Amino acid sequence: MRNLDRITNPFNDDKVIANCGIFGVMNTAGGKMSGRDVIEAMANMHDRGNGLGGGFAAYGIYPEHPEEYALHVMFETQRAREETERALQEWFRIGAQEPIPTRNTRGIANAPILWRYFVEPLQEEAIPPTPDGAIALTPDDYVVDRVMVINTSIDGAFVFSSGKNMGVFKGVGHAEDIGTFFCLDEYQAYLWTGHSRFPTNTQAWWGGAHPFSILDWTVVHNGEISSYGTNRAFLEMYGYYCSMHTDTEVIAYATDLLVRKHGLPISVVAKVFAAPLWQDIDRMPSPDRETYTALRQVYGSLLMNGPFAVIIAHQGEMIGLRDRINLRPLVAGSKGDLLFLASEEAPIRLVCPDVERTWAVQGGEPVIGRLFEGIVEPGVDRSAVYEEPCIERFYGHKGQREVHSLSGMRAAM
């Protein structure tokens, strides 16, 4: 055993910085899946976590509340709950509220008070006129603002999920135990993501587990964002405040800013987070070179430095992305209408033994699965050979080389 330790940990490091396990599955035809398979997939990657955090996001789980924001909130004290509920009654119409169902689970202890509220902004509060006649807040803007107020101003209260017809479930423990604790085997969703945490630079607490969420955007992440300070400062200029004490939070907020508020397509957002190297940009043909240069100049503070692999999801879409030099693993798989993303191939084959194909996601190239459209971006070099008709439709003949083409991105913008 000592000899094995010398090979696997030659410098006697007390942490494993390459760990964390991520998993995602989407039925692009909209079919619902039980959370049981996702729990099993995360259990397969048990050793990627150390029991200090796990969580899941599920989409399509509240069909009885399709137009209400589902606020999942954790409270450290009853006083925090009472203060939060007074604020919610002032800001929102509360259609329903209840404790989030849980069950006694070995390995899960010291859980906070967990509650969910289905709310709609009061019209006069959600769209207040501005003194200078500027464009008023949208309901989404208002919800984001109220979430930030709760998370930064009410001691002991944390909103950890705030989208419509979706929810985040997370806490301290192994991922499979968290899934059992939250009774996720009883939920049905068309899109699931999961995370097993191995914290390296931050403390383990219930709010710091993944996924991180704002509105219906969720992020699960394996890696370390060394640009966190720069990213955080940029986001604070736009009213996003990081209160969960972990670098992954900036990815969720940055995605919401770029897609919802700035109107960028997710394929362009991927090129902001994992931008091509300057030496590659210099070799691009015009006007691609000008477009990438502009992205780096305008959004340079949202470049995600450091090793990472992420699965980003929102209603109708799942995206996988790795850092541009492939320092963290991410594998994709597909069968029929199903798209899988995972840190390893093993959990994909566990839950889908007859998966039709698997492939390694290329650094800086997003995998995008879209509801009713299938796989619209495969996340690989465009010279790769594929048999999938939808991929041929997007990238032309098999084996054709198309490097850094942004025509589709500019059209989308």
Coordinates of C-alpha atoms in Angstrom, one line a residue:
M1 CA 0.0 0.0 0.0
R2 CA 2.9 2.4 0.7
N3 CA 4.2 1.8 -2.8
L4 CA 0.8 2.6 -4.3
D5 CA 0.6 5.8 -2.2
R6 CA 4.0 6.9 -3.6
I7 CA 2.6 6.5 -7.1
T8 CA -0.9 8.1 -6.6
N9 CA 0.2 10.8 -4.2
P10 CA 3.9 11.3 -4.5
F11 CA 3.9 14.7 -2.6
N12 CA 1.7 13.6 0.3
D13 CA -1.0 16.2 -0.7
D14 CA -3.8 16.4 1.8
K15 CA -6.4 17.1 -0.9
V16 CA -7.3 15.8 -4.3
I17 CA -7.8 18.9 -6.5
A18 CA -8.9 16.9 -9.6
N19 CA -11.9 15.4 -7.9
C20 CA -15.6 16.2 -7.8
G21 CA -18.0 14.2 -10.0
I22 CA -20.6 15.7 -12.3
F23 CA -23.4 14.1 -14.2
G24 CA -26.2 15.2 -16.5
V25 CA -28.9 13.6 -18.5
M26 CA -31.5 15.2 -20.8
N27 CA -34.4 13.7 -22.8
T28 CA -34.5 16.1 -25.7
A29 CA -38.0 14.9 -26.6
G30 CA -39.3 16.0 -23.2
G31 CA -39.9 12.5 -21.7
K32 CA -39.7 12.4 -17.9
M33 CA -37.2 10.3 -16.0
S34 CA -37.1 9.2 -12.3
G35 CA -34.3 10.6 -10.1
R36 CA -33.4 7.0 -9.3
D37 CA -31.0 6.6 -12.2
V38 CA -29.3 9.9 -11.5
I39 CA -28.7 8.8 -7.9
E40 CA -27.2 5.5 -9.1
A41 CA -24.9 7.4 -11.5
M42 CA -23.6 9.6 -8.7
A43 CA -23.1 6.6 -6.5
N44 CA -20.9 5.1 -9.2
M45 CA -18.6 8.2 -8.8
H46 CA -18.7 7.9 -5.0
D47 CA -14.9 8.2 -4.6
R48 CA -14.9 11.5 -6.5
G49 CA -16.5 13.1 -3.4
N50 CA -15.6 13.0 0.3
G51 CA -19.0 13.4 1.8
L52 CA -18.8 17.2 2.2
G53 CA -21.3 18.1 -0.4
G54 CA -23.7 16.7 -3.0
G55 CA -26.7 17.9 -4.9
F56 CA -29.0 17.7 -7.9
A57 CA -31.1 19.9 -10.2
A58 CA -34.3 18.7 -11.8
Y59 CA -36.4 20.4 -14.5
G60 CA -40.1 19.9 -15.1
I61 CA -40.9 18.7 -11.6
Y62 CA -43.6 21.2 -10.7
P63 CA -46.1 21.1 -13.6
E64 CA -48.9 22.2 -11.2
H65 CA -47.0 25.5 -10.7
P66 CA -45.8 26.2 -14.2
E67 CA -45.7 30.1 -14.0
E68 CA -44.7 30.5 -10.4
Y69 CA -41.1 30.9 -9.2
A70 CA -40.3 27.9 -6.9
L71 CA -38.1 29.3 -4.1
H72 CA -36.2 26.7 -2.3
V73 CA -34.9 28.2 0.9
M74 CA -32.7 26.9 3.8
F75 CA -32.9 28.5 7.2
E76 CA -30.5 28.1 10.1
T77 CA -33.0 29.3 12.7
Q78 CA -36.7 29.7 13.0
R79 CA -36.2 33.4 13.4
A80 CA -34.6 33.6 10.0
R81 CA -37.6 31.8 8.5
E82 CA -40.0 34.2 10.1
E83 CA -38.1 37.3 8.9
T84 CA -37.9 35.8 5.4
E85 CA -41.6 35.0 5.2
R86 CA -42.5 38.6 6.2
A87 CA -40.3 39.8 3.4
L88 CA -41.8 37.4 0.9
Q89 CA -45.3 38.4 1.8
E90 CA -44.4 42.0 1.1
W91 CA -42.8 41.3 -2.2
F92 CA -44.7 38.4 -3.7
R93 CA -48.1 36.7 -4.0
I94 CA -47.4 33.3 -2.4
G95 CA -49.5 30.6 -4.1
A96 CA -48.3 27.8 -2.0
Q97 CA -45.7 26.9 0.6
E98 CA -44.6 23.7 2.3
P99 CA -41.5 22.0 3.8
I100 CA -39.4 20.3 1.2
P101 CA -40.1 16.6 1.7
T102 CA -37.2 14.6 3.2
R103 CA -36.6 11.2 4.8
N104 CA -34.2 10.1 7.5
T105 CA -31.0 9.0 5.8
R106 CA -27.8 7.6 7.2
G107 CA -24.9 10.0 6.6
I108 CA -27.1 13.1 6.6
A109 CA -27.1 15.2 9.8
N110 CA -27.6 18.7 11.0
A111 CA -29.9 19.7 8.1
P112 CA -31.2 23.2 8.2
I113 CA -34.9 24.1 8.0
L114 CA -35.8 23.4 4.3
W115 CA -38.9 25.1 2.8
R116 CA -40.3 25.9 -0.6
Y117 CA -42.5 28.7 -1.7
F118 CA -44.3 29.1 -5.1
V119 CA -44.5 32.8 -5.7
E120 CA -45.3 35.5 -8.3
P121 CA -44.1 39.1 -8.0
L122 CA -46.8 41.6 -7.1
Q123 CA -47.3 43.6 -10.2
E124 CA -46.8 47.0 -8.7
E125 CA -43.6 45.8 -7.0
A126 CA -42.2 43.8 -9.9
I127 CA -42.4 46.6 -12.5
P128 CA -41.9 49.9 -10.7
P129 CA -41.6 53.0 -12.8
T130 CA -38.2 54.8 -12.7
P131 CA -38.0 58.6 -12.2
D132 CA -36.3 59.2 -15.5
G133 CA -38.7 56.9 -17.4
A134 CA -36.1 54.3 -18.1
I135 CA -37.0 50.7 -18.9
A136 CA -38.5 49.1 -15.7
L137 CA -37.4 45.8 -14.2
T138 CA -38.8 42.6 -15.6
P139 CA -40.2 40.0 -13.1
D140 CA -37.0 38.0 -13.6
D141 CA -34.9 41.0 -12.7
Y142 CA -37.1 41.6 -9.6
V143 CA -36.8 38.0 -8.4
V144 CA -33.0 38.1 -8.9
D145 CA -32.8 41.3 -6.9
R146 CA -35.0 39.9 -4.0
V147 CA -32.9 36.7 -3.9
M148 CA -29.7 38.8 -3.6
V149 CA -31.4 40.8 -0.8
I150 CA -32.3 37.7 1.2
N151 CA -28.9 36.0 0.7
T152 CA -26.9 39.1 1.8
S153 CA -29.2 40.8 4.3
I154 CA -31.2 38.2 6.3
D155 CA -28.9 36.3 8.6
G156 CA -29.3 32.6 8.4
A157 CA -31.5 32.5 5.3
F158 CA -30.3 31.3 1.9
V159 CA -32.4 31.0 -1.3
F160 CA -30.7 28.2 -3.2
S161 CA -33.2 27.7 -6.1
S162 CA -35.5 30.3 -7.7
G163 CA -36.6 29.1 -11.1
K164 CA -40.0 28.1 -12.6
N165 CA -41.0 24.4 -12.8
M166 CA -37.6 23.3 -11.5
G167 CA -35.7 22.8 -8.3
V168 CA -32.2 22.4 -6.7
F169 CA -31.7 19.9 -3.9
K170 CA -28.4 19.9 -2.1
G171 CA -26.6 19.6 1.2
V172 CA -23.6 18.2 3.1
G173 CA -23.2 14.5 2.4
H174 CA -22.4 12.1 -0.4
A175 CA -24.5 12.8 -3.5
E176 CA -26.4 9.5 -3.4
D177 CA -27.3 10.1 0.2
I178 CA -28.5 13.6 -0.5
G179 CA -30.6 12.2 -3.3
T180 CA -32.2 9.7 -0.9
F181 CA -32.6 12.4 1.8
F182 CA -34.6 14.6 -0.6
C183 CA -36.7 11.7 -1.9
L184 CA -35.6 12.4 -5.5
D185 CA -36.6 8.9 -6.6
E186 CA -40.2 10.1 -6.3
Y187 CA -39.6 13.0 -8.7
Q188 CA -40.0 13.0 -12.5
A189 CA -37.9 15.4 -14.7
Y190 CA -36.9 15.6 -18.3
L191 CA -33.4 17.0 -17.3
W192 CA -31.3 16.1 -14.3
T193 CA -27.8 17.2 -13.2
G194 CA -25.9 15.9 -10.2
H195 CA -22.7 16.8 -8.3
S196 CA -20.5 15.0 -5.8
R197 CA -18.3 17.5 -4.0
F198 CA -14.6 17.3 -2.9
P199 CA -14.1 20.9 -1.5
T200 CA -10.5 22.1 -1.7
N201 CA -10.5 25.8 -0.9
T202 CA -13.8 26.5 0.9
Q203 CA -15.7 25.1 3.9
A204 CA -18.3 22.5 3.6
W205 CA -21.8 23.8 4.3
W206 CA -25.3 23.2 3.0
G207 CA -25.4 26.4 0.9
G208 CA -22.0 25.8 -0.5
A209 CA -22.9 22.5 -2.2
H210 CA -23.6 22.3 -5.9
P211 CA -25.6 22.9 -8.0
F212 CA -25.5 26.7 -7.9
S213 CA -28.6 28.4 -9.2
I214 CA -30.2 31.7 -10.2
L215 CA -33.6 31.7 -11.7
D216 CA -33.7 28.5 -13.8
W217 CA -29.9 28.5 -14.5
T218 CA -28.0 25.8 -12.6
V219 CA -24.3 24.9 -12.6
V220 CA -22.4 21.8 -11.4
H221 CA -18.6 22.1 -11.6
N222 CA -15.4 20.1 -11.2
G223 CA -12.4 22.3 -11.0
E224 CA -11.1 25.5 -9.6
I225 CA -11.8 29.0 -11.0
S226 CA -8.6 30.9 -10.2
S227 CA -10.1 34.1 -11.7
Y228 CA -12.9 34.1 -9.1
G229 CA -11.9 37.5 -7.7
T230 CA -11.9 39.3 -11.1
N231 CA -15.2 37.5 -12.1
R232 CA -16.8 38.4 -8.9
A233 CA -15.9 42.1 -9.1
F234 CA -17.3 42.3 -12.6
L235 CA -20.6 40.7 -11.7
E236 CA -21.0 43.0 -8.7
M237 CA -21.2 45.9 -11.1
Y238 CA -24.4 44.4 -12.4
G239 CA -26.0 43.6 -9.1
Y240 CA -24.9 40.0 -8.6
Y241 CA -23.4 39.4 -5.1
C242 CA -21.6 36.2 -4.2
S243 CA -22.6 34.9 -0.8
M244 CA -22.1 31.2 -1.0
H245 CA -18.3 31.2 -0.5
T246 CA -17.3 29.2 -3.5
D247 CA -16.0 29.9 -7.0
T248 CA -18.8 28.1 -8.9
E249 CA -21.3 30.7 -7.9
V250 CA -19.8 33.2 -10.4
I251 CA -20.5 30.8 -13.4
A252 CA -24.3 30.7 -12.6
Y253 CA -24.5 34.5 -12.3
A254 CA -22.3 35.2 -15.3
T255 CA -24.5 32.9 -17.5
D256 CA -27.6 34.7 -16.4
L257 CA -26.1 38.1 -17.1
L258 CA -24.8 37.2 -20.6
V259 CA -27.8 35.2 -21.8
R260 CA -30.8 36.7 -20.2
K261 CA -29.7 40.3 -19.8
H262 CA -27.1 40.8 -22.7
G263 CA -28.8 38.5 -25.1
L264 CA -25.8 36.4 -26.1
P265 CA -26.5 32.8 -27.4
I266 CA -25.0 30.1 -25.2
S267 CA -22.5 29.1 -27.9
V268 CA -21.0 32.6 -27.7
V269 CA -21.1 32.5 -23.9
A270 CA -18.9 29.4 -24.1
K271 CA -16.3 31.4 -26.0
V272 CA -16.4 34.1 -23.3
F273 CA -15.8 31.6 -20.5
A274 CA -13.3 29.4 -22.4
A275 CA -11.9 31.9 -24.9
P276 CA -9.5 30.9 -27.6
L277 CA -5.9 31.8 -26.9
W278 CA -4.7 35.1 -28.4
Q279 CA -2.3 33.3 -30.6
D280 CA -5.2 31.3 -32.1
I281 CA -7.3 34.5 -32.5
D282 CA -4.5 36.1 -34.4
R283 CA -4.5 33.3 -37.0
M284 CA -8.3 33.4 -37.6
P285 CA -9.7 34.8 -40.8
S286 CA -11.5 38.2 -40.7
P287 CA -14.2 38.9 -39.5
D288 CA -14.0 36.0 -37.0
R289 CA -10.8 37.5 -35.6
E290 CA -12.6 40.8 -35.0
T291 CA -15.5 39.1 -33.3
Y292 CA -13.4 37.0 -30.9
T293 CA -11.2 40.1 -30.2
A294 CA -14.3 42.1 -29.3
L295 CA -15.6 39.3 -27.0
R296 CA -12.3 39.2 -25.1
Q297 CA -12.1 43.0 -24.9
V298 CA -15.6 43.5 -23.6
Y299 CA -15.9 40.4 -21.4
G300 CA -12.3 39.7 -20.5
S301 CA -13.2 39.8 -16.8
L302 CA -15.6 36.9 -17.3
L303 CA -12.9 34.6 -18.7
M304 CA -12.8 31.5 -16.4
N305 CA -9.2 30.8 -15.7
G306 CA -8.1 27.6 -14.2
P307 CA -9.1 23.9 -14.7
F308 CA -12.8 23.2 -15.0
A309 CA -15.5 21.1 -16.4
V310 CA -19.1 22.3 -16.0
I311 CA -22.6 21.3 -16.8
I312 CA -24.9 24.3 -17.2
A313 CA -28.6 23.8 -17.5
H314 CA -31.8 25.8 -17.8
Q315 CA -35.3 25.2 -19.1
G316 CA -35.0 23.4 -22.4
E317 CA -31.2 23.2 -22.6
M318 CA -28.2 21.4 -21.2
I319 CA -24.6 22.5 -21.9
G320 CA -21.3 20.9 -21.2
L321 CA -18.0 22.8 -21.3
R322 CA -14.4 22.1 -20.4
D323 CA -11.5 24.5 -19.9
R324 CA -9.7 25.2 -23.2
I325 CA -6.7 23.0 -22.4
N326 CA -8.6 20.0 -21.1
L327 CA -7.5 19.9 -17.5
R328 CA -10.7 18.4 -16.2
P329 CA -12.5 15.4 -17.8
L330 CA -15.9 15.5 -19.4
V331 CA -17.5 12.7 -21.4
A332 CA -20.6 12.9 -23.5
G333 CA -22.9 10.1 -24.6
S334 CA -26.1 9.7 -26.6
K335 CA -28.8 7.2 -27.3
G336 CA -31.9 8.2 -29.2
D337 CA -33.3 11.3 -27.6
L338 CA -31.0 11.0 -24.5
L339 CA -27.9 13.1 -24.0
F340 CA -25.5 12.3 -21.2
L341 CA -22.7 14.3 -19.7
A342 CA -20.4 13.0 -17.0
S343 CA -16.9 13.1 -15.5
E344 CA -16.4 9.5 -16.4
E345 CA -17.9 7.1 -19.0
A346 CA -18.7 4.5 -16.3
P347 CA -21.9 6.2 -14.9
I348 CA -23.2 6.7 -18.4
R349 CA -22.9 3.0 -19.2
L350 CA -24.3 2.1 -15.8
V351 CA -27.6 3.8 -16.3
C352 CA -27.7 3.2 -20.1
P353 CA -25.8 0.0 -20.9
D354 CA -26.7 0.1 -24.6
V355 CA -25.6 3.8 -25.1
E356 CA -25.1 4.3 -28.8
R357 CA -21.9 6.4 -28.7
T358 CA -19.6 8.2 -26.2
W359 CA -17.0 10.8 -26.9
A360 CA -14.6 13.1 -25.0
V361 CA -15.7 16.7 -25.0
Q362 CA -13.0 19.0 -26.5
G363 CA -11.7 21.9 -24.4
G364 CA -13.5 25.2 -25.2
E365 CA -16.1 23.5 -27.4
P366 CA -19.6 23.3 -25.9
V367 CA -21.9 20.3 -26.0
I368 CA -25.4 21.7 -26.3
G369 CA -28.6 19.6 -26.1
R370 CA -31.9 21.4 -26.7
L371 CA -35.4 20.4 -26.1
F372 CA -37.1 19.1 -29.3
E373 CA -34.0 19.8 -31.3
G374 CA -31.5 17.2 -30.0
I375 CA -27.8 17.7 -30.0
V376 CA -27.2 21.0 -31.7
E377 CA -23.5 21.3 -30.7
P378 CA -21.4 18.1 -30.1
G379 CA -18.5 19.7 -28.3
V380 CA -15.8 18.3 -30.5
D381 CA -13.4 19.3 -33.2
R382 CA -15.4 19.8 -36.3
S383 CA -13.2 17.6 -38.3
A384 CA -14.3 14.6 -36.3
V385 CA -16.2 11.9 -38.1
Y386 CA -19.8 11.3 -36.9
E387 CA -22.7 9.3 -38.1
E388 CA -25.4 11.3 -36.2
P389 CA -27.6 13.1 -38.8
C390 CA -28.1 16.1 -36.6
I391 CA -24.4 16.7 -36.4
E392 CA -23.9 16.4 -40.1
R393 CA -26.7 18.9 -40.6
F394 CA -24.8 21.4 -38.5
Y395 CA -21.3 20.8 -39.6
G396 CA -21.5 19.7 -43.2
H397 CA -19.9 16.6 -44.7
K398 CA -18.1 14.1 -42.4
G399 CA -14.4 15.0 -42.1
Q400 CA -14.9 18.6 -43.3
R401 CA -12.6 21.1 -41.5
E402 CA -14.3 24.3 -40.2
V403 CA -12.1 26.2 -37.8
H404 CA -13.6 28.9 -35.5
S405 CA -16.5 29.7 -37.8
L406 CA -18.6 32.4 -36.1
S407 CA -21.2 33.0 -38.9
G408 CA -23.8 31.1 -37.0
M409 CA -23.0 32.9 -33.7
R410 CA -23.2 36.4 -35.3
A411 CA -26.6 35.4 -36.9
A412 CA -27.9 34.4 -33.5
M413 CA -26.7 37.6 -32.0

